[in-house]
Coordinates of C-alpha atoms in Angstrom, one line a residue:
Chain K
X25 CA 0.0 0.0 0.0
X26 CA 2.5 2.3 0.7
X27 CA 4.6 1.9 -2.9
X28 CA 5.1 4.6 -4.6
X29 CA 2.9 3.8 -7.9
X30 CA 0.1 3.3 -5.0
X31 CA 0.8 6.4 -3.9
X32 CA 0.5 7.9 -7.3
X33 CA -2.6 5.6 -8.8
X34 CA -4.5 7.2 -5.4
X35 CA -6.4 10.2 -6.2
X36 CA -6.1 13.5 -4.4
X37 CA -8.1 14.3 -1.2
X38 CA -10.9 16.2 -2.1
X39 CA -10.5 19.3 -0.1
X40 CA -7.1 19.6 -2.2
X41 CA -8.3 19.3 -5.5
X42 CA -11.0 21.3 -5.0
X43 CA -8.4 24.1 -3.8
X44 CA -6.2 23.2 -7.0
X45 CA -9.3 24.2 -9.4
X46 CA -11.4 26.6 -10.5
X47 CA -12.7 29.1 -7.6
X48 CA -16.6 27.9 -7.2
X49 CA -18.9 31.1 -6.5
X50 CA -20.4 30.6 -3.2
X51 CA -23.7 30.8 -2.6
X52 CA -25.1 32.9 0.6
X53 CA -26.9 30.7 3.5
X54 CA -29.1 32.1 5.5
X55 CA -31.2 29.9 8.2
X56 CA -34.4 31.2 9.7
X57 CA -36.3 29.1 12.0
X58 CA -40.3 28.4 11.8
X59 CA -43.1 28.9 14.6
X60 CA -43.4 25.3 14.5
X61 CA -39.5 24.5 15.3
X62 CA -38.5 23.4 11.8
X63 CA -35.5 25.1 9.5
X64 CA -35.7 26.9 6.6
X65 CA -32.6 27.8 4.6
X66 CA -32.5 30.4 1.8
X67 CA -29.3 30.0 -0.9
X68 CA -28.7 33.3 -2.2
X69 CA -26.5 34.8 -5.2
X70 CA -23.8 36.6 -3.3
Chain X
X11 CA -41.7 9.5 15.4
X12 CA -42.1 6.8 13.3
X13 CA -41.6 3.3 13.9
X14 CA -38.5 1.2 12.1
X15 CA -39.3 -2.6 11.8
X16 CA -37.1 -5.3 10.3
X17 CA -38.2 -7.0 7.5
X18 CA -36.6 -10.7 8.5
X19 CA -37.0 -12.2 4.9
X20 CA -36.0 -9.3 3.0
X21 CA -33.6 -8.4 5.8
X22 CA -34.4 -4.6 5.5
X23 CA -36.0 -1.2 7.6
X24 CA -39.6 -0.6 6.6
X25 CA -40.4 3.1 8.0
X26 CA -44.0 3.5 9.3
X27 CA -44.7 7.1 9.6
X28 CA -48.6 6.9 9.5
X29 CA -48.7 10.9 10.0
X30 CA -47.8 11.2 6.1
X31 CA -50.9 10.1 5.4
X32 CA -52.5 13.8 6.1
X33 CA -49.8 15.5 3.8
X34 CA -50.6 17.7 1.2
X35 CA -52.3 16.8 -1.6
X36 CA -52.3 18.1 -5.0
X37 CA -53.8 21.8 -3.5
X38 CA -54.6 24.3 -6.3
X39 CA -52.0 26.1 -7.6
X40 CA -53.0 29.6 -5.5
X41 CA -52.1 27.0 -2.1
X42 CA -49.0 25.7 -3.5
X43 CA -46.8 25.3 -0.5
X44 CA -43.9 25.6 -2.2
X45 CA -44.4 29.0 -3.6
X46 CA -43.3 32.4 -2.1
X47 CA -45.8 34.1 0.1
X48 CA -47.8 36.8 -2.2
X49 CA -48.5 39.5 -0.2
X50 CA -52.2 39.2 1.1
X51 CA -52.5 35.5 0.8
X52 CA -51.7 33.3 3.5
X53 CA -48.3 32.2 4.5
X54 CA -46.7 29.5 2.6
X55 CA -43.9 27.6 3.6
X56 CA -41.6 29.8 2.3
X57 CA -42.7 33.5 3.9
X58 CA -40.9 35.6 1.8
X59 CA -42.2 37.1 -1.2
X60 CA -39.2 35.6 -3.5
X61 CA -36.4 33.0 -3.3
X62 CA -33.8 31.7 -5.4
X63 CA -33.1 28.2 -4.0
X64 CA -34.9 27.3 -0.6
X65 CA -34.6 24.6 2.0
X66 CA -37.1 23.4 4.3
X67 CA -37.6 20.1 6.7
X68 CA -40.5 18.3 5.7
X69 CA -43.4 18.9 7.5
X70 CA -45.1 15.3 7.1
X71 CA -41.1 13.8 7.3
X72 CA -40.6 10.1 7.3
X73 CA -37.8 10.6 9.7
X74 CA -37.3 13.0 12.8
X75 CA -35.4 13.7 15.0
X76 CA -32.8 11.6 16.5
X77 CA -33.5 8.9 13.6
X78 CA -32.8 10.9 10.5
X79 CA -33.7 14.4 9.0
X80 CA -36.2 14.5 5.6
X81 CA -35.7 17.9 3.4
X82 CA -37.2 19.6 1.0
X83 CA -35.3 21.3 -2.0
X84 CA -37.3 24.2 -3.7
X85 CA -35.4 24.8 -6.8
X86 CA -37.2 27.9 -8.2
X87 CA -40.0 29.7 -6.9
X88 CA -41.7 29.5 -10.4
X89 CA -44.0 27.0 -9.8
X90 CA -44.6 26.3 -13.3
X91 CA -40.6 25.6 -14.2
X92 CA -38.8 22.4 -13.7
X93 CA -35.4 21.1 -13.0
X94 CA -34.5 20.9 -17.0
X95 CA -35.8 24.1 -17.7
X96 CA -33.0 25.7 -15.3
X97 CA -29.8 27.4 -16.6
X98 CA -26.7 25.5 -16.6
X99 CA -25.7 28.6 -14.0
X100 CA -28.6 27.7 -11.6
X101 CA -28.2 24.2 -11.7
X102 CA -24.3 24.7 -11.1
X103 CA -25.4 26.7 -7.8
X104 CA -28.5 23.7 -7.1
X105 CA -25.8 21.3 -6.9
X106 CA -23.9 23.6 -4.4
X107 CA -27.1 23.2 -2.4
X108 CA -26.7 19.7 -2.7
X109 CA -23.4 19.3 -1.7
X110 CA -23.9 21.7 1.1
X111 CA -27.0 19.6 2.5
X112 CA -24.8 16.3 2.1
X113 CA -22.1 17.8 4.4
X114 CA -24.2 18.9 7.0
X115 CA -26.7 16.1 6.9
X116 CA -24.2 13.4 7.1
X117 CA -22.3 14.8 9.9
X118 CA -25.8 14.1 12.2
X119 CA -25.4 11.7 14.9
X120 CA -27.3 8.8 13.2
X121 CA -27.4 9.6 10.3
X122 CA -25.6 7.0 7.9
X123 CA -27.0 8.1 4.4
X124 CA -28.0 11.1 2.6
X125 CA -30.0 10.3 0.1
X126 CA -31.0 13.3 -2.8
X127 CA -34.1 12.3 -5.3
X128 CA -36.9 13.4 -7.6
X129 CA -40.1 12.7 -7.7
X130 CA -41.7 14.1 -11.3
X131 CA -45.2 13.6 -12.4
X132 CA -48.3 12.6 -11.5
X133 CA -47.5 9.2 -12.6
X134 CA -45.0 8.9 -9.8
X135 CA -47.0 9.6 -7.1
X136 CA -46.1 13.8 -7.1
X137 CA -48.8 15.0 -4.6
X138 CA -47.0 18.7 -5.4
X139 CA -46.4 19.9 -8.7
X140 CA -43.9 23.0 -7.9
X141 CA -40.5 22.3 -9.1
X142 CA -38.4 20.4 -6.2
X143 CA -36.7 17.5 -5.0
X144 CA -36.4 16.3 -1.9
X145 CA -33.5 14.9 0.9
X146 CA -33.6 12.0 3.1
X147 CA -31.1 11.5 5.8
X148 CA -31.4 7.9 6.6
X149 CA -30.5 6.2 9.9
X150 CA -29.7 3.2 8.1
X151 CA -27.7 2.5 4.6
X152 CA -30.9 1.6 2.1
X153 CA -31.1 -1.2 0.5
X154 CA -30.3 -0.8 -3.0
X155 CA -27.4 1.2 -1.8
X156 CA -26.4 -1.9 0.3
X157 CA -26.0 -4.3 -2.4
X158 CA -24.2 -1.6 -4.9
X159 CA -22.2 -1.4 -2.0
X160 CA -21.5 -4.7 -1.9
X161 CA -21.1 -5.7 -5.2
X162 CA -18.4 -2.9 -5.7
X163 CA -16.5 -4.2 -2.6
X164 CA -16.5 -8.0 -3.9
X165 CA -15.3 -6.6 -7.4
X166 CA -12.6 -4.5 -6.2
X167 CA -11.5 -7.7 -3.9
X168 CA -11.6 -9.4 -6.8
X169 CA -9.8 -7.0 -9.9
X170 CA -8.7 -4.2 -7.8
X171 CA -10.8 -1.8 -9.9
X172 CA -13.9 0.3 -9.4
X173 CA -16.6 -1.4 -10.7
X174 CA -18.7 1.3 -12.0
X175 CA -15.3 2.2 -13.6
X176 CA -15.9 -0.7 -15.7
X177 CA -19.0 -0.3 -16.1
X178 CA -17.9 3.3 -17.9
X179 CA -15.6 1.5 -19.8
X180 CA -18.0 -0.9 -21.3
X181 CA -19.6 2.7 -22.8
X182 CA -16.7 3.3 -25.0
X183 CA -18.2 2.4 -28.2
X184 CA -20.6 5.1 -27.8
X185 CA -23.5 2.4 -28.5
X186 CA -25.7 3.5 -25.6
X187 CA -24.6 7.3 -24.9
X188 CA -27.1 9.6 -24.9
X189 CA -24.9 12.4 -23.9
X190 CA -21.1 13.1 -23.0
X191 CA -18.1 15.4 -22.5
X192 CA -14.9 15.2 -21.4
X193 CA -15.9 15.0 -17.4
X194 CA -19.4 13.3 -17.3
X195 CA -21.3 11.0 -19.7
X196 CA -25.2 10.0 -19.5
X197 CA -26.1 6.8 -20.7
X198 CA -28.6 4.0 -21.1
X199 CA -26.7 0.9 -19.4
X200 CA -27.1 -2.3 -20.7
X201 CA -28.9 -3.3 -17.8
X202 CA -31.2 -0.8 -17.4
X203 CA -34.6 -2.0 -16.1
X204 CA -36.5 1.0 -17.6
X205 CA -36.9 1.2 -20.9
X206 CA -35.4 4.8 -21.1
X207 CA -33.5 4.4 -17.8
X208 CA -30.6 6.6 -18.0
X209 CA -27.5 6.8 -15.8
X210 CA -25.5 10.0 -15.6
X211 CA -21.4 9.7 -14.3
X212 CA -18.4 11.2 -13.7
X213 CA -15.7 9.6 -15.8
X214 CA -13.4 9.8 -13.2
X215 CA -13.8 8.3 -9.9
X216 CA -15.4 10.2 -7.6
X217 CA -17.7 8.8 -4.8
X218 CA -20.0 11.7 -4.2
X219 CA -20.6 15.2 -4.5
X220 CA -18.1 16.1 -1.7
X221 CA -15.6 14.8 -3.8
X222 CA -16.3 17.0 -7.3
X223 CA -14.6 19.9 -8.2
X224 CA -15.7 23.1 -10.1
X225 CA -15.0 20.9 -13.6
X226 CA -17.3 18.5 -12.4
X227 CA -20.0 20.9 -11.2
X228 CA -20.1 22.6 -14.8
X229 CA -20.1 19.9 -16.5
X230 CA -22.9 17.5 -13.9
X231 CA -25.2 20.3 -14.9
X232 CA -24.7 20.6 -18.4
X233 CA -25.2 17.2 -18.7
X234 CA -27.7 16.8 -16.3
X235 CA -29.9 20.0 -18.7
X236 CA -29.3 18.4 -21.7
X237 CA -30.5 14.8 -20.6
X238 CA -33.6 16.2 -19.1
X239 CA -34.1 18.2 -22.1
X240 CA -34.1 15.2 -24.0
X241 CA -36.8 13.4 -21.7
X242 CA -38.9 16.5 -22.1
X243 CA -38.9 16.4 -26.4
X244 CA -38.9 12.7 -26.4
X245 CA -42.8 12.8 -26.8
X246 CA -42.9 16.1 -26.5
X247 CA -44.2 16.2 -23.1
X248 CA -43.0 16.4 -19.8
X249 CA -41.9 13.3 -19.0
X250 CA -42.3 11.6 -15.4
X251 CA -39.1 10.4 -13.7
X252 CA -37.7 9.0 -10.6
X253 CA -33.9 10.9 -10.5
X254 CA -31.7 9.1 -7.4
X255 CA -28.5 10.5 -6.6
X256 CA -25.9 7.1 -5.6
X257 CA -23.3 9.0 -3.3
X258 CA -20.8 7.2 -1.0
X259 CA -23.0 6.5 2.6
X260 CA -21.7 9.6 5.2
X261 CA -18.8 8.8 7.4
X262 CA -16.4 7.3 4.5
X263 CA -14.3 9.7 3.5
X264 CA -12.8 7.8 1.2
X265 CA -15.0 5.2 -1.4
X266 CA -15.1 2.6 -3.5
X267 CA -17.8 3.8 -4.5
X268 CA -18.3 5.5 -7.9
X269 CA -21.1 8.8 -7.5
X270 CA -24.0 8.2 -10.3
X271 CA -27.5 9.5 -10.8
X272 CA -30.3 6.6 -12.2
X273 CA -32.8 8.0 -13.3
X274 CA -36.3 5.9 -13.8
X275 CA -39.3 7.2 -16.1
X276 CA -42.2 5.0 -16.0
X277 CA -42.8 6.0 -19.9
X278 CA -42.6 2.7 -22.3
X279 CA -44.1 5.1 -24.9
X280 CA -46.0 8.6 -24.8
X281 CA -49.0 7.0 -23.5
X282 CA -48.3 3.7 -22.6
X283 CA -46.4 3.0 -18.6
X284 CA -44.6 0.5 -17.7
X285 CA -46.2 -1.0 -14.3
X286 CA -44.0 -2.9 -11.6
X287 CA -46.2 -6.2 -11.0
X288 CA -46.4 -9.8 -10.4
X289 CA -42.3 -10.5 -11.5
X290 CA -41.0 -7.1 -10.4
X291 CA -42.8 -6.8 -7.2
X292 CA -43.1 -10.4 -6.3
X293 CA -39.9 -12.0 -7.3
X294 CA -37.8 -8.6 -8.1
X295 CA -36.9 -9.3 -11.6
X296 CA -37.1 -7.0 -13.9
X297 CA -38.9 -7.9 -17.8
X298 CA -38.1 -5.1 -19.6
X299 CA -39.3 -5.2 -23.3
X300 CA -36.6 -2.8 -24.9
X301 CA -33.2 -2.6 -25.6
X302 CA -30.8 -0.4 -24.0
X303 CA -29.2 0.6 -27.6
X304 CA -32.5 1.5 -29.2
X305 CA -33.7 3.1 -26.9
X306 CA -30.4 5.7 -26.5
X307 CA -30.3 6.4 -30.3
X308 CA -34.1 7.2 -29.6
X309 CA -32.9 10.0 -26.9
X310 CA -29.9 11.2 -28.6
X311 CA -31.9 12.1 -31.5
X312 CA -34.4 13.9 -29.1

């Protein structure tokens, strides 16, 4: 497991190939809460 | 909250959440829950007067609290819209959604699956016709996942590969693609048990949404448009579907497990449905009385 053509036939982690890409354009959360105790989450354009 | 009991043939969870039986049921379109709240009419579940993309926990859910969570995705507040009918820009920021729901959903305490769907059409069972789609956070791994699961363990015991990178593979000819690019490909597999079953993948392995990057995303929702484009002028109508998103269960960061989206219409043709009975429902075998290749040279020229 630890050879190194393992090593290189493993993909990345995700977190660091989504850093190596292209920038995403996040969206803006915003969580309100309901008179009956359940969420509600607006995505907005930033 | 409802009541989980074993199933010891089957060896599976059957939910009863008998509460669901009161939900809401096809109101008229000026009581569409899912709408924004006009001003002067009564509050919907979405109080303000517009959205873009809105969450909300169901309010008849199949799961509560400390079993499992059950969402609601609004996807426009145009209630006559769908999913297709989306730019490739919305959908880009829908699947943002998605991921973002996956990440917080699976991190719950018993939570072992997050589980994003469709439900489209009448024909289906749709009791609301606004655009939207809807998130299950199971307290158990389901079980069709199970067995995918399973099977893709004893193949990569036995090869060392990914199965459903094989699977991919087998699609090189092109026979059975509806559509593809260089990230993604959509295609009717060759054991599809719907006639116009189509699967949607990235090429490369990824096991869920966590795991796509901004390539990815572009190119899931081009692909995903253009194949729900294509059910839509298949008979010119909008066609019902089952869409099933098979991501990697929560708590493995790292998968076997390749990330695909099934997607099931009932349709057999434009007025004719195809009706799990006596072998499907009884024995689970699937008839299905049309071949994968036809049928995707039917919805690439769609």
């Amino acid at each position: 497991l630890s050879s190194p053509a393992r090593q290189i036939a493993s993909p990345p982690p995700p977190e660091k190939r989504r850093r190596d890409g292209k920038k995403r354009k996040q969206l803006k959360k915003r969580v309100v809460g309901k008179a009956d105790g359940r969420y509600l989450i607006y995505y907005e354009k930033q | 909250m409802s009541e989980l009991r074993w199933h010891p043939l089957l060896e599976e969870w059957v939910t009863v959440a008998p509460w669901r039986q009161d939900r809401t049921y096809h109101p008229p379109e000026d009581h569409c829950p899912l709408c924004p709240t006009r001003p002067g009419h009564p509050e919907t579940e979405i109080p303000e007067p517009d959205y873009y993309i809105a969450v909300f926990e169901n309010r008849f859910p199949s799961f509560t609290g400390e079993q499992g969570r059950c969402e609601v995705v609004c996807y426009t507040p145009d209630h006559d819209s769908s999913l297709g009918a989306q730019s490739v820009e919305h959908i880009r920021d829908l699947i943002q959604v998605w991921r973002d729901r996956t990440d917080e959903l699976r991190r719950l305490p018993n939570v072992r699956y997050v589980y994003i769907f469709e439900n489209r059409g009448e024909e289906i069972g749709v009791t609301l016709s606004h655009p939207h789609g809807q998130i299950y956070a199971y307290p158990f791994i389901p079980p069709v996942l199970q067995r995918e699961l399973r099977a893709e363990a004893r193949h990569k015991r036995d090869t060392g590969r990914c199965l459903y990178c094989d699977v991919l593979e087998g699609e090189r000819g092109g026979e059975r693609t509806v559509l593809r690019d260089e990230n993604w490909i959509a295609f009717v597999p060759p054991f599809a048990r719907w006639p116009y079953e189509v699967h949607l993948a990235p090429l490369r392995h990824r096991s869920g949404l966590l795991d796509l990057d901004a390539d990815d995303d572009e190119s899931f929702a081009r692909i995903l448009k253009g194949v729900l484009q294509k059910y839509d002028r298949l008979f010119n109508k909008a066609l019902p579907y089952v869409m099933a998103m098979h991501q990697t269960p929560a708590g493995r960061s790292r998968s076997d497990h390749h990330f695909h989206v099934e997607f099931y219409p009932p349709n057999r043709t434009r007025d004719k449905l195809k009706y799990l009975a006596g072998s499907e429902l009884g024995a689970g075998a699937f008839i299905v009385d049309a071949r994968a290749e036809d049928k995707a040279a039917e919805l690439r020229g769609a």
